[in-house]
PDB file of C-alpha atoms in Angstrom:
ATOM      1  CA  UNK A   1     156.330  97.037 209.684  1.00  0.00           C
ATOM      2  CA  UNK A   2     154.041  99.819 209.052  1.00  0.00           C
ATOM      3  CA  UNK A   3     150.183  99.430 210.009  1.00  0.00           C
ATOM      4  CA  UNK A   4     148.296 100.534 206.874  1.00  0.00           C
ATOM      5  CA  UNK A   5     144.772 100.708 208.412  1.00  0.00           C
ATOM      6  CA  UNK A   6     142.709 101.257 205.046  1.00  0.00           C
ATOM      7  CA  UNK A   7     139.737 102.665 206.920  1.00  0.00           C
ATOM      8  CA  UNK A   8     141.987 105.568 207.970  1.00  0.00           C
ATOM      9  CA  UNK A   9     143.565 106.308 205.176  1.00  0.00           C
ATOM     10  CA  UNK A  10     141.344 108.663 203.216  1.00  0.00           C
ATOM     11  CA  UNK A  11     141.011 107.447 199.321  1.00  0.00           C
ATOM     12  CA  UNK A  12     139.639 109.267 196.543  1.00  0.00           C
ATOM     13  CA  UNK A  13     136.124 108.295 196.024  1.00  0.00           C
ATOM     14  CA  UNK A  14     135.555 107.146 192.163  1.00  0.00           C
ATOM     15  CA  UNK A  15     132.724 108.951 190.364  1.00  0.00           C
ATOM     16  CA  UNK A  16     130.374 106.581 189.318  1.00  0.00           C
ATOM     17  CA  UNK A  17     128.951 107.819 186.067  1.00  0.00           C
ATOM     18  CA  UNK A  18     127.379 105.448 183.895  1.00  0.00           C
ATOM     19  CA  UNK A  19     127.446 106.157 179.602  1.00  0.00           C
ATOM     20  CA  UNK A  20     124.507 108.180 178.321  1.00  0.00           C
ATOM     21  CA  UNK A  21     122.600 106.201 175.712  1.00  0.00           C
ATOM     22  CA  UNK A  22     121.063 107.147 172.494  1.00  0.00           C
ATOM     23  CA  UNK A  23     118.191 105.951 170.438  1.00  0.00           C
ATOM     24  CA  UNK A  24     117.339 107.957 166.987  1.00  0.00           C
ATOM     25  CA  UNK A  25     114.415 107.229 165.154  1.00  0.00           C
ATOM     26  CA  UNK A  26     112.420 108.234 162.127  1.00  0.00           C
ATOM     27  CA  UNK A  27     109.336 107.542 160.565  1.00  0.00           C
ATOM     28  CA  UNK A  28     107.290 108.646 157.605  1.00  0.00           C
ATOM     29  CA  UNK A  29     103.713 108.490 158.204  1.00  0.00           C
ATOM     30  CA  UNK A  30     101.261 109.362 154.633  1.00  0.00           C
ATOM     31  CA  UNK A  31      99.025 111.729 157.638  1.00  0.00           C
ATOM     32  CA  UNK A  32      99.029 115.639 158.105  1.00  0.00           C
ATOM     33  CA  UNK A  33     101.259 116.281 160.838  1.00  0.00           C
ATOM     34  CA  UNK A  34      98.086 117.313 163.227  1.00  0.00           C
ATOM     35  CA  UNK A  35      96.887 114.049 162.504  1.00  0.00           C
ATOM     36  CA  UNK A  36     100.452 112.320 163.661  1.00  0.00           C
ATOM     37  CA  UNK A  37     100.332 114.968 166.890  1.00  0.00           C
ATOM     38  CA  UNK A  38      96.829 113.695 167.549  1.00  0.00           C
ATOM     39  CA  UNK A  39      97.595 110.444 168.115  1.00  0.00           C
ATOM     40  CA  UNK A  40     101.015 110.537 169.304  1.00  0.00           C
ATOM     41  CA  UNK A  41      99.977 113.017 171.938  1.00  0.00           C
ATOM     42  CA  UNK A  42      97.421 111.301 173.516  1.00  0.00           C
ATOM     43  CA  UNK A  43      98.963 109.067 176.242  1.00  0.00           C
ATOM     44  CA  UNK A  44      96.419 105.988 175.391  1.00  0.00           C
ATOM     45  CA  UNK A  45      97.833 105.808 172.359  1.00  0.00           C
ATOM     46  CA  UNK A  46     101.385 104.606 173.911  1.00  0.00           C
ATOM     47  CA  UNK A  47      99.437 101.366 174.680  1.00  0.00           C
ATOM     48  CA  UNK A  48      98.400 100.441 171.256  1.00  0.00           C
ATOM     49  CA  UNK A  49     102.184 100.641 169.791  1.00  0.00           C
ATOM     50  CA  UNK A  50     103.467  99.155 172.904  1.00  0.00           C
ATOM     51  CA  UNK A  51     104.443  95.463 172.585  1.00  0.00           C
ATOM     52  CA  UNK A  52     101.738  93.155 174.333  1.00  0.00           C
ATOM     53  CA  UNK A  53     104.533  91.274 176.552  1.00  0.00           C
ATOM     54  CA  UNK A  54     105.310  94.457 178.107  1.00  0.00           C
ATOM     55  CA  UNK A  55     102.376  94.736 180.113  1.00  0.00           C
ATOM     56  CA  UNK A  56     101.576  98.530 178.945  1.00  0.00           C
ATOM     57  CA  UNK A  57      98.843  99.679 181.724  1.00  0.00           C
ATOM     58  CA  UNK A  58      98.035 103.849 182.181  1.00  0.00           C
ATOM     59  CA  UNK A  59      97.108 104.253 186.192  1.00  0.00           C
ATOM     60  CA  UNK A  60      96.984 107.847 186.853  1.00  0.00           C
ATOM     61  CA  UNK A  61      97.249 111.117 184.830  1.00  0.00           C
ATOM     62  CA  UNK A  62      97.426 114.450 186.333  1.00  0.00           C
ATOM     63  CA  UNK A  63      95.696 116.981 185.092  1.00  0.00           C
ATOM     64  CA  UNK A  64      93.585 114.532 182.619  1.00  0.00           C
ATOM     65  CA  UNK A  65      93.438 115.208 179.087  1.00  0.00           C
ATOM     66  CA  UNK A  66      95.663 116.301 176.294  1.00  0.00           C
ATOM     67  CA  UNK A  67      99.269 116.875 176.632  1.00  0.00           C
ATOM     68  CA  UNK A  68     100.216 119.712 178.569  1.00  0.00           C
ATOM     69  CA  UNK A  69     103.495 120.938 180.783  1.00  0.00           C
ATOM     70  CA  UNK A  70     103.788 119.917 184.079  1.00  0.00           C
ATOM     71  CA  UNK A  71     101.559 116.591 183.278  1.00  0.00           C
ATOM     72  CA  UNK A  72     102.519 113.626 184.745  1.00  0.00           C
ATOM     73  CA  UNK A  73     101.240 110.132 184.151  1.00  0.00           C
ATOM     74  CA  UNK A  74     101.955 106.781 186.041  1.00  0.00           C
ATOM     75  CA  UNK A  75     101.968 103.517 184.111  1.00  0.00           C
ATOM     76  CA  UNK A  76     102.630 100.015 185.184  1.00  0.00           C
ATOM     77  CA  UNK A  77     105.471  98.126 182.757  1.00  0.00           C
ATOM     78  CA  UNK A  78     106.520  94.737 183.080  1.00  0.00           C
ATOM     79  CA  UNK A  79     110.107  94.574 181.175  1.00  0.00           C
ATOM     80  CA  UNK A  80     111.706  91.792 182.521  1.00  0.00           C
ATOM     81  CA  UNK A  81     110.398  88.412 183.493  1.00  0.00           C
ATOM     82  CA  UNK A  82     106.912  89.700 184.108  1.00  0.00           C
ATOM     83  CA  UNK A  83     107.583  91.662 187.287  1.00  0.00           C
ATOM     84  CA  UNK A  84     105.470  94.749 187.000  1.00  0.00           C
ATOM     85  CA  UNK A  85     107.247  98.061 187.224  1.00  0.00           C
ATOM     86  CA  UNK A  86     105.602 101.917 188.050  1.00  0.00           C
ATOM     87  CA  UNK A  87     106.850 104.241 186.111  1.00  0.00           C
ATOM     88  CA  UNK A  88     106.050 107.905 186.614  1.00  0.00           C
ATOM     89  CA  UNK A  89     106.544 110.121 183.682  1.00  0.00           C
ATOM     90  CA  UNK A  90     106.480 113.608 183.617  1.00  0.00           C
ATOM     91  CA  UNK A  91     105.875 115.887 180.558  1.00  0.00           C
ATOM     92  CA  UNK A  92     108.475 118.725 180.273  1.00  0.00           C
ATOM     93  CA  UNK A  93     107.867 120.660 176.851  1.00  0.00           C
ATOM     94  CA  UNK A  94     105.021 121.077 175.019  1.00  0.00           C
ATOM     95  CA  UNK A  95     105.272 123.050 171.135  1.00  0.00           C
ATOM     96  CA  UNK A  96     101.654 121.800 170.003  1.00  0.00           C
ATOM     97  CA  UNK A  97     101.888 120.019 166.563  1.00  0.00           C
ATOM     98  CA  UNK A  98     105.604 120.212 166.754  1.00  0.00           C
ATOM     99  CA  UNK A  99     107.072 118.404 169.467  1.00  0.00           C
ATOM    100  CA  UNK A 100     106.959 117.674 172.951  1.00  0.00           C
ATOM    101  CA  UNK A 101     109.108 115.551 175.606  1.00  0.00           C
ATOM    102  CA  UNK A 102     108.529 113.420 178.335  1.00  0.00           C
ATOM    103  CA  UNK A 103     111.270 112.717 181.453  1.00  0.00           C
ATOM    104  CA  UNK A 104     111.222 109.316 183.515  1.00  0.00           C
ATOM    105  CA  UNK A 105     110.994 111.222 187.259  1.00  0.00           C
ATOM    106  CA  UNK A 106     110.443 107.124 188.777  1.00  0.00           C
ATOM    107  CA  UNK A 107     111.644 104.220 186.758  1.00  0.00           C
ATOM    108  CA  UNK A 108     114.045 101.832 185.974  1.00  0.00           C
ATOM    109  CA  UNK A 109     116.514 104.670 184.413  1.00  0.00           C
ATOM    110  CA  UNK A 110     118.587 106.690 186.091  1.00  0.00           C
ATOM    111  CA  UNK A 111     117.869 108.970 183.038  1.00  0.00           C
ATOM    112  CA  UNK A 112     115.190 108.672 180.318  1.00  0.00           C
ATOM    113  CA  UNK A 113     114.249 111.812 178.253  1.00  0.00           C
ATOM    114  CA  UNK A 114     112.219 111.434 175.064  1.00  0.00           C
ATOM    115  CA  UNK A 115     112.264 113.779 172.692  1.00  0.00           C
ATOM    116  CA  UNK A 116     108.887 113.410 170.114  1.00  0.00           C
ATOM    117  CA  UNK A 117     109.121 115.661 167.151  1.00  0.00           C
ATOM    118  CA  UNK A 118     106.482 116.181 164.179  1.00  0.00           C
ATOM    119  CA  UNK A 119     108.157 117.075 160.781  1.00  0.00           C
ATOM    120  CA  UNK A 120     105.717 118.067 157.592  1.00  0.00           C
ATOM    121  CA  UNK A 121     106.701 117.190 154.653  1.00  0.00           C
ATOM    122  CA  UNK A 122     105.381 116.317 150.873  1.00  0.00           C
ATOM    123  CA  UNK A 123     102.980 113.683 151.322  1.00  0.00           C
ATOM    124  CA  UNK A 124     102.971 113.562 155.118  1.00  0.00           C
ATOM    125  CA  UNK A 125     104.884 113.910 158.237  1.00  0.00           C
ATOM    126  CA  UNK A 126     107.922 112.572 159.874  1.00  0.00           C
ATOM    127  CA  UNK A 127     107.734 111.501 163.233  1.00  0.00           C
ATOM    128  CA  UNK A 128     110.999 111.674 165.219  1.00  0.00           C
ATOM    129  CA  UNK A 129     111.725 110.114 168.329  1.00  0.00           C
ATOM    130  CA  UNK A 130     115.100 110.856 170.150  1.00  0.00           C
ATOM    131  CA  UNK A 131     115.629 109.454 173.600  1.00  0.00           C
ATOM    132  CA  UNK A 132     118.484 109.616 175.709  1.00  0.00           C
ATOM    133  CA  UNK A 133     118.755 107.473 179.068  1.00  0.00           C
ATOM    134  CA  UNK A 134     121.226 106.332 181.887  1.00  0.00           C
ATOM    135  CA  UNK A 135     121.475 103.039 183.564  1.00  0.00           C
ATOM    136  CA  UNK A 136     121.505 103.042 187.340  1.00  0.00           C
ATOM    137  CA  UNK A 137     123.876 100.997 189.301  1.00  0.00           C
ATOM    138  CA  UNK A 138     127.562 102.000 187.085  1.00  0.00           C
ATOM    139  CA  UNK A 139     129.073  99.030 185.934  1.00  0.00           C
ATOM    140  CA  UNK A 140     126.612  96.497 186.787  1.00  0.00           C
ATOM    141  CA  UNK A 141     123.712  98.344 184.951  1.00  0.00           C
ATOM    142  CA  UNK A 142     126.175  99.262 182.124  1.00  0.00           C
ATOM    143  CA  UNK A 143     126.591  94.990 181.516  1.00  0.00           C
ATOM    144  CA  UNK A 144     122.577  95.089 181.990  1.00  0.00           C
ATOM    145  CA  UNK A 145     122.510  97.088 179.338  1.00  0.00           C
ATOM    146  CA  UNK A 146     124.761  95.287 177.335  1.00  0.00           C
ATOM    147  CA  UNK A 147     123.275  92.051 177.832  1.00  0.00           C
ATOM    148  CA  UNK A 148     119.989  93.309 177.747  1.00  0.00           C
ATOM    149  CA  UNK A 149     118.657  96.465 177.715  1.00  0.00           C
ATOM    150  CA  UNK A 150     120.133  97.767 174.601  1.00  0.00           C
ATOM    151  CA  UNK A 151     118.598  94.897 172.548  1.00  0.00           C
ATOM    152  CA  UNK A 152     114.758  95.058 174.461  1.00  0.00           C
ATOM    153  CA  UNK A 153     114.525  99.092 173.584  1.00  0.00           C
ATOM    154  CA  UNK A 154     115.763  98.296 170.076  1.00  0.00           C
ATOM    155  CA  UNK A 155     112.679  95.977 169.959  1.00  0.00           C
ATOM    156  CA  UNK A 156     110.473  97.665 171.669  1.00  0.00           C
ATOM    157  CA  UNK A 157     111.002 100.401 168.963  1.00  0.00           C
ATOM    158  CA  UNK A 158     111.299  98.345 165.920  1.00  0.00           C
ATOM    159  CA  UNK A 159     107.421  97.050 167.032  1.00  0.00           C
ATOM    160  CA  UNK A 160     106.265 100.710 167.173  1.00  0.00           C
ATOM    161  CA  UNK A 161     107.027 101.508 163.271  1.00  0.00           C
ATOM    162  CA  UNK A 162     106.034  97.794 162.488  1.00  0.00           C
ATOM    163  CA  UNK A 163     102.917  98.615 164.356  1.00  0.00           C
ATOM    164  CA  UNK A 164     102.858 102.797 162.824  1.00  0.00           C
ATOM    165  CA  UNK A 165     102.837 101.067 159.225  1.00  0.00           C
ATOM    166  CA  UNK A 166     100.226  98.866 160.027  1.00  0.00           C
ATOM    167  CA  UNK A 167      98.037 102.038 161.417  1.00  0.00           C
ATOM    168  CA  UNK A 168      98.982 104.443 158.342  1.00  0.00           C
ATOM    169  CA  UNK A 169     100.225 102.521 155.719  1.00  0.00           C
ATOM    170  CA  UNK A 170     101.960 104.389 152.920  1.00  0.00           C
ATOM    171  CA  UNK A 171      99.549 104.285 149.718  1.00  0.00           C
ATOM    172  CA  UNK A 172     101.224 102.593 146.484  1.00  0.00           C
ATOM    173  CA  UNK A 173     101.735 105.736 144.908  1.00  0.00           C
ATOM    174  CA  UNK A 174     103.812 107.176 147.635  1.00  0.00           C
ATOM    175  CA  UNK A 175     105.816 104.017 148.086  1.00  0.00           C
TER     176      UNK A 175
END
């Protein structure tokens, strides 16, 4: 009988790529679109469209101020069962009043990019928000997601435009 020593026998290693995710949304505000750049561009305003439960806390930006390139800023999250979570995000393009993106470089993902856009149009401005992320951990994060993920960012968003209609409701004649 041959010895089949598995530790010597040299297998193909598996790439472990998890699925990159998509979220698509879009929102018309009744506000000039350097109104809707104003306040989506100013970090503190993440916090107020934020759901409460998620434990939305700014602790550091570098340089301060408005949004600029190369900015990063380090918030505390608490996503799951209350355990708080640093995230460190760090702001990769900047078109002023048109759109600008932030990248997760420390986090839970082992991708997050969010793409912010500003569209004018009759009566107002469409706000865009694209984001595309990866879970860490292959398989296990992909049944994370699954199970949970998927449904929290869904939420998460669906309380931002609850909360954006509540800020800059549409006027009756526009509705």
């Amino acid at each position: 009988m041959e010895n089949l020593n598995t530790s010597a026998v040299a297998l193909p290693r598996r790439r472990e790529s998890s699925a990159c995710h998509r979220i698509r949304r879009r929102q018309f505000l009744p506000i000039p679109r350097q109104e809707a750049w104003a306040f989506f561009s100013s970090a503190a305003n993440l916090a107020r469209i934020t759901p409460s439960y998620m434990g939305f806390r700014i602790r550091h930006m570098h340089p301060p101020g408005g949004i600029q390139e190369g900015q990063r800023i380090t918030y505390t999250v608490r996503p799951l069962l209350g355990l708080p979570l640093t995230w460190l995000t760090g702001i990769t393009r900047v078109e002023a009043a048109r759109t600008f993106t932030d990248e997760q470089l420390k986090g839970p993902y082992k991708l997050w990019r969010h793409r912010h856009s500003f569209e004018e149009v009759p009566g107002g401005t469409v706000v865009c928000d694209e984001v595309e992320y990866q879970m860490p951990f292959g398989v296990l994060g992909e049944l994370v997601h699954r199970l949970v993920v998927r449904r929290r960012l869904e939420q998460i968003f669906d309380h931002r435009q609850r909360t954006l209609q509540a800020l800059f409701p549409v006027p009756c004649n526009l509705g």
